[in-house]
Coordinates of C-alpha atoms in Angstrom, one line a residue:
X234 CA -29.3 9.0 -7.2
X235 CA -26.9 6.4 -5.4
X236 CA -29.7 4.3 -3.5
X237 CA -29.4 0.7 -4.4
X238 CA -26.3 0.9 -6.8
X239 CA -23.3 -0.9 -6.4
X240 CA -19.5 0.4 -6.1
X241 CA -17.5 -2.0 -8.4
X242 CA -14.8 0.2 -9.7
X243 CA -13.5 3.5 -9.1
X244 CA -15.5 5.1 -12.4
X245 CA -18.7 3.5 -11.4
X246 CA -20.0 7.4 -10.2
X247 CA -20.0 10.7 -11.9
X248 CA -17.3 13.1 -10.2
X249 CA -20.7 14.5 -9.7
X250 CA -21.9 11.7 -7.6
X251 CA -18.4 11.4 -6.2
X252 CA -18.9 15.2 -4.9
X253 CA -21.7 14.5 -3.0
X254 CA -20.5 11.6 -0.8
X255 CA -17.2 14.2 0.3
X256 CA -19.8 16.5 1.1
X257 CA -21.6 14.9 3.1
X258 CA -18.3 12.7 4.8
X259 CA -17.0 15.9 5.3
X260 CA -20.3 17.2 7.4
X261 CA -20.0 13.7 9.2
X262 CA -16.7 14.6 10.6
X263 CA -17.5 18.2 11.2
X264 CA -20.3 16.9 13.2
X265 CA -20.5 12.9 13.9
X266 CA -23.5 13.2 16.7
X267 CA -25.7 14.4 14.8
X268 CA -25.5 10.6 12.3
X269 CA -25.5 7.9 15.1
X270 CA -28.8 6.5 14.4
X271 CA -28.8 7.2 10.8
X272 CA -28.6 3.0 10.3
X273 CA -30.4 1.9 13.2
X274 CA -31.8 -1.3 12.2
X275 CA -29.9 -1.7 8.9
X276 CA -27.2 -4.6 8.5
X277 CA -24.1 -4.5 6.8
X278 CA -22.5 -8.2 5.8
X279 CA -18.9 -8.3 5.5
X280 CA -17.1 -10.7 3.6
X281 CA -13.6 -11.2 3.6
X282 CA -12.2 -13.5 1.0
X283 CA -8.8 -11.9 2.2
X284 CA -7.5 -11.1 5.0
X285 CA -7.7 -7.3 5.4
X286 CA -7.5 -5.6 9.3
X287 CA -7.6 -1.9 8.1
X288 CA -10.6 -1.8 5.3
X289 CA -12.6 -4.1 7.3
X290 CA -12.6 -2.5 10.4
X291 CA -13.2 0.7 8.1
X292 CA -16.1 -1.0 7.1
X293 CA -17.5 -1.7 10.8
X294 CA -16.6 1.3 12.1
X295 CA -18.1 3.1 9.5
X296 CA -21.7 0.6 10.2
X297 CA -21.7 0.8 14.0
X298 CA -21.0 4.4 14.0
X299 CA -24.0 5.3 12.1
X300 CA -26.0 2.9 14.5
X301 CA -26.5 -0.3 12.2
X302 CA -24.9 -3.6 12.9
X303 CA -22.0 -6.3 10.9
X304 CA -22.6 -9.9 10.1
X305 CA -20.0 -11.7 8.1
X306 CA -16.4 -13.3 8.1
X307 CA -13.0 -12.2 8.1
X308 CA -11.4 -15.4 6.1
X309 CA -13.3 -17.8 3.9
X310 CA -12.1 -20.6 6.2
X311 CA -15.0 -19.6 8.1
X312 CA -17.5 -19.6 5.6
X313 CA -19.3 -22.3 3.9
X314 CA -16.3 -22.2 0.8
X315 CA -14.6 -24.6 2.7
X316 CA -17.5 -27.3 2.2
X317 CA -17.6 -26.1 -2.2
X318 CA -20.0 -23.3 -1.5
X319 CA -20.0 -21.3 -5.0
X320 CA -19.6 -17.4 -5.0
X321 CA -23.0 -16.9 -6.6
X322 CA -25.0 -19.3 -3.9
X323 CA -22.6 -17.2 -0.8
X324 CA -23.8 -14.0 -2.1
X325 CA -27.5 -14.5 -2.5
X326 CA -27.9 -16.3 0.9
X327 CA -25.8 -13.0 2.6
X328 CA -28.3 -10.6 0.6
X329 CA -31.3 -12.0 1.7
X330 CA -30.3 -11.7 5.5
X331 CA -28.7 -7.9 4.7
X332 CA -28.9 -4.9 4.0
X333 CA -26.0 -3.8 2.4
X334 CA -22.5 -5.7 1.5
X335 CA -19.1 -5.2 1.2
X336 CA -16.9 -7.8 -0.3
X337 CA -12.9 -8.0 -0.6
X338 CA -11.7 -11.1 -2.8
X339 CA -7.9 -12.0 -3.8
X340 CA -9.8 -12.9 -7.8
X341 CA -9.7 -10.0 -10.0
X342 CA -13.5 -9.5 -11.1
X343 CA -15.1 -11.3 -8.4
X344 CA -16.8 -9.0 -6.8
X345 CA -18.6 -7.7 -10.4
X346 CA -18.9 -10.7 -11.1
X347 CA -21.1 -11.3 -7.3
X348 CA -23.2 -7.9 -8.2
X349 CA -25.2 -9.9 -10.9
X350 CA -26.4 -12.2 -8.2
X351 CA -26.9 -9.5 -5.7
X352 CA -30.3 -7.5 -5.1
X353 CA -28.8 -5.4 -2.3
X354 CA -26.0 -2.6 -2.6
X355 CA -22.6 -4.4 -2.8
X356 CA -18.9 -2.5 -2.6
X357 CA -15.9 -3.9 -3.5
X358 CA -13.3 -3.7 -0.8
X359 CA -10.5 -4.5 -3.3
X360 CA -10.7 -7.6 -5.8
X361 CA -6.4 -9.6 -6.8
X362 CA -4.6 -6.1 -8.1
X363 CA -7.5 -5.1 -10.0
X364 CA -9.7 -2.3 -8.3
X365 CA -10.1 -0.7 -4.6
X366 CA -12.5 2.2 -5.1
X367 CA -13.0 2.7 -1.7
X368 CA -9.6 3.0 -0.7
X369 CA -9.8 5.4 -4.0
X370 CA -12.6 7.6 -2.6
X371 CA -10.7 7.6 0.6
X372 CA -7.8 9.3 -0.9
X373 CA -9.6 11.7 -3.2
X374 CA -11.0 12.9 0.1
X375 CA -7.8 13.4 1.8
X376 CA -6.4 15.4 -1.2
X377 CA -10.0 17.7 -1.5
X378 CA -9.2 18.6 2.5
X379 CA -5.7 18.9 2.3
X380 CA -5.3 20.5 -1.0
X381 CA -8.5 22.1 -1.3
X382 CA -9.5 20.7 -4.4
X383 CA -8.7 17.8 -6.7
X384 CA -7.4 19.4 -9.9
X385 CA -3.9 21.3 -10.7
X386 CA -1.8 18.7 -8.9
X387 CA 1.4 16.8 -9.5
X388 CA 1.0 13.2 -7.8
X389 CA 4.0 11.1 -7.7
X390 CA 2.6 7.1 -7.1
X391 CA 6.0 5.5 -6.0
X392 CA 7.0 1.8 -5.4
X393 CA 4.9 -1.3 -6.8
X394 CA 2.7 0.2 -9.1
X395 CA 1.9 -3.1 -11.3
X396 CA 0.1 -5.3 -8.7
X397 CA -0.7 -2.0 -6.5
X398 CA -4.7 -2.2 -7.0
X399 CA -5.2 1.3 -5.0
X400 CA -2.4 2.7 -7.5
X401 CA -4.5 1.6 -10.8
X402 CA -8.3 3.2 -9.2
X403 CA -6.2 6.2 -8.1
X404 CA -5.1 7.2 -11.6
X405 CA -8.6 6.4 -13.1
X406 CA -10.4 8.8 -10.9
X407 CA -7.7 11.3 -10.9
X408 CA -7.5 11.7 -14.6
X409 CA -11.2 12.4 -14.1
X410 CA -9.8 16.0 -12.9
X411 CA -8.5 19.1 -14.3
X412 CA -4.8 20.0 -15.3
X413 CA -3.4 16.2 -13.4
X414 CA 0.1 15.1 -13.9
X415 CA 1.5 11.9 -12.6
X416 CA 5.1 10.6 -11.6
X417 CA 5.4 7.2 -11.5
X418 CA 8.1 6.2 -10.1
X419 CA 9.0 2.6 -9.4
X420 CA 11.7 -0.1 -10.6
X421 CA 11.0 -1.7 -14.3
X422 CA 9.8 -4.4 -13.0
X423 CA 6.9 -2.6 -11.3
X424 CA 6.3 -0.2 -13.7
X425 CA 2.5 0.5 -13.9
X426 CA 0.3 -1.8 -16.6
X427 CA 0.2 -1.3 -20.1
X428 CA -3.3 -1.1 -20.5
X429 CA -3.6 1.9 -17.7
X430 CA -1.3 4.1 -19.6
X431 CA -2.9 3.4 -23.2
X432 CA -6.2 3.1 -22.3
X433 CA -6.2 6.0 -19.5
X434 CA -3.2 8.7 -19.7
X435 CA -2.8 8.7 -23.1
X436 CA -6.1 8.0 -24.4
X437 CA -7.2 11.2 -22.2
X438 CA -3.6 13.3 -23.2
X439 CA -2.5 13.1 -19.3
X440 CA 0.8 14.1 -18.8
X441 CA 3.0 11.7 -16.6
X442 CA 6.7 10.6 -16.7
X443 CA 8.5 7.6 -15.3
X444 CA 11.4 7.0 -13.5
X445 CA 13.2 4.8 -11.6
X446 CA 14.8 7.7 -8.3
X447 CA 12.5 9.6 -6.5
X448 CA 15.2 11.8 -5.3
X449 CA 15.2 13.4 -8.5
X450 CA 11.3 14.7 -8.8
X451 CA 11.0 15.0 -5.2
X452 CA 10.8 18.6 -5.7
X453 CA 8.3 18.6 -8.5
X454 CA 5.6 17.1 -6.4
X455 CA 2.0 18.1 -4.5
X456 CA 1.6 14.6 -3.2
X457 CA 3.6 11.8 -2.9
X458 CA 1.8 8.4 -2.8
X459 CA 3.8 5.7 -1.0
X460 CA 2.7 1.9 -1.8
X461 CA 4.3 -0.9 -0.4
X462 CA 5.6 -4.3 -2.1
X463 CA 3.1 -6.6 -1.4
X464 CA 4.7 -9.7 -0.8
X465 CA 1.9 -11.7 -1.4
X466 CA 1.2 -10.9 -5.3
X467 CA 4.7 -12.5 -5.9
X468 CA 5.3 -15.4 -8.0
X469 CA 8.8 -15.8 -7.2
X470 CA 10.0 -14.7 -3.3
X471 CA 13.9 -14.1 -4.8
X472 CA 11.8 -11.3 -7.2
X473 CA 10.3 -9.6 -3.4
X474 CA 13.2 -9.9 -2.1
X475 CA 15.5 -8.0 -4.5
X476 CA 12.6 -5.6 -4.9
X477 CA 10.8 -5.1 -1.3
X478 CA 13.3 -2.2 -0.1
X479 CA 13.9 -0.5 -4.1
X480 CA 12.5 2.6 -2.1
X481 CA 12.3 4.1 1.4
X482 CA 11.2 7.6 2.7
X483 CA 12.9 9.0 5.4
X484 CA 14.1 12.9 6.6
X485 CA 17.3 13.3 4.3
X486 CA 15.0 12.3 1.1
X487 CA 11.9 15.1 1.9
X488 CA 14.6 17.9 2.3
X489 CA 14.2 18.8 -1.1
X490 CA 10.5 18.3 -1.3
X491 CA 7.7 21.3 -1.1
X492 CA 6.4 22.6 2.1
X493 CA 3.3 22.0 1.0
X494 CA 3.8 18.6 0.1
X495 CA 1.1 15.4 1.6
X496 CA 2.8 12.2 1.8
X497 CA 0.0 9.4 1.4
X498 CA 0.0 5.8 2.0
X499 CA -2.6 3.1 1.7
X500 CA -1.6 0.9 4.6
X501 CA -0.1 -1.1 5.8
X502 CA 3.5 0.1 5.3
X503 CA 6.1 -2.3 5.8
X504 CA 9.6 -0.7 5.3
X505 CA 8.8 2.3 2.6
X506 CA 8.4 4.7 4.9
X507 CA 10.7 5.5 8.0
X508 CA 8.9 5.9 11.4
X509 CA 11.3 9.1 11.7
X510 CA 8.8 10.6 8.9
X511 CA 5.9 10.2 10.9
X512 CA 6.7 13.8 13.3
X513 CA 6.6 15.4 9.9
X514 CA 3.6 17.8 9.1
X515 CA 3.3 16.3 6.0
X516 CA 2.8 12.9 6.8
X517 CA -1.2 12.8 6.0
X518 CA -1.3 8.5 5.9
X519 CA -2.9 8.6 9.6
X520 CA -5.3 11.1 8.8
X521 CA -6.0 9.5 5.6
X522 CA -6.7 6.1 7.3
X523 CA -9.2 8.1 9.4
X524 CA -10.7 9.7 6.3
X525 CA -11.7 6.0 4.8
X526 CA -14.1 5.5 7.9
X527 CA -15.9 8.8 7.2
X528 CA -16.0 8.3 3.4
X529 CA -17.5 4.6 3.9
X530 CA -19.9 6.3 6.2
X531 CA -21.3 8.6 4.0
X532 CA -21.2 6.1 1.1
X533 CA -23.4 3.7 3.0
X534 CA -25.5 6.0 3.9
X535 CA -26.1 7.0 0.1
X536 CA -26.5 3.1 -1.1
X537 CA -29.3 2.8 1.3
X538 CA -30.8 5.5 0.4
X539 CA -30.8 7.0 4.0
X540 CA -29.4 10.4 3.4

């Protein structure tokens, strides 16, 4: 039962739990009239720490679609942080006006650390470089309808996978799966955390490998997961700079890959993938994009109990 819980991280549901909101996404998109007034009357309060165009308008897409309505803000310049507000105080006065909430914040751990103060449903919408899990459900659904199932798969994750937050949720719920095996491929300096591979792929014997060249496991791969260098979890800009193009898609590098291949990307992309790749039938990142507003649809409608 999903009513009234919150999504935190990407391993707050059961792959149980997680099966039944793709179900019942996937039946929203096979038929979207039939859930227009699912919400009516129910109000979904969005708050945007960060700024974020794509999950937020996921977000109220996903609401007004279902026939409920937004409050919220899209920066905390225009919320009442500005005059010392505290987190705790924000998110008490937003859940008695709503609902439901969804919350993205640039601390790591702010938005568990908002659930204890919170008596409605909240999601995180992505907390520093910690956890996205909706961005994480999003994918998982795009694999289940393009691959037909989430197990016996070879993922490569390529570009920043230490501050890449939808990176870290993706390889918790996909070593939830049968027969996984990740690539990571990145430079050494964005090599993927220390504490994902100990406590996660090797306390749960998953197989993965790391390199620094795609190129050479191009081949290998069922889906190839393109993350951008995010400019903004930097310290130093001469660091993004010498590392914002270490890799970039384009025709001559897929023409060893698999038919069958998916090529996935969060968004927004920045350089990593060339606009040539996007006339290639394995370019999924659209469709994906368009997957996350059916996955937050159904997953709203199972916080409030509604379906």
């Amino acid at each position: 039962m999903l009513k009234g819980r919150h999504l935190i991280d990407s391993q707050d549901f059961t792959v149980e739990e997680l099966d039944q909101i793709f179900e019942l996404a996937e039946n929203i998109m096979e038929k979207p009239e039939d859930f227009i007034h699912l919400c009516d009357g129910k109000l979904l309060g969005t708050l945007f720490f960060e700024p974020s165009t794509r999950t937020r308008l996921s977000f109220e897409s996903a609401m007004l679609r279902l026939g409920g309505k937004i409050v919220g803000f899209s920066e905390p310049s225009s919320s009442s942080v500005t005059k010392g507000e505290n987190l705790a105080d924000t998110i008490r006065t937003v859940a008695a006006y709503t609902d439901i909430i969804t919350m993205r914040h640039p601390k790591e751990g702010a938005p568990k650390y908002s659930s204890l103060y919170c008596d409605v449903p909240l999601i995180n919408a992505g907390d520093g470089g910690h956890q996205h899990p909706t961005q994480t459900l999003t994918d998982l659904l795009t694999i289940k309808v393009a691959k037909g199932e989430i197990a016996n798969l070879t993922i490569g994750l390529c570009g920043d996978l230490k501050f890449g937050r939808t990176v870290h949720s993706l390889v918790k719920a996909m070593s939830r799966y049968a027969n996984i095996k990740f690539i990571l491929i990145s430079p050494q300096e964005l090599q993927i955390p220390e504490y994902i591979k100990s406590e996660i792929l090797d306390k749960k014997s998953i197989e993965y490998v790391e390199v620094e060249r795609l190129e050479e496991v191009m081949d290998q791969l069922d889906i190839l997961y393109m993350t951008r260098v995010q400019k903004e979890r930097f310290f130093n800009e001469a660091d993004y700079i010498r590392l914002k193009d270490s890799y970039i898609l384009n025709n001559d590098k897929l023409k060893s890959a698999k038919e069958e291949l998916i090529i996935l990307h969060p968004l927004p992309r920045v350089n990593e993938i060339s606009m040539e790749v996007d006339n290639d039938p394995r370019a999924w990142y659209f469709k994906q994009a368009k997957y996350g507003m059916f996955v937050r649809m159904a997953l709203i409608c199972k916080l409030l109990g509604v379906k």
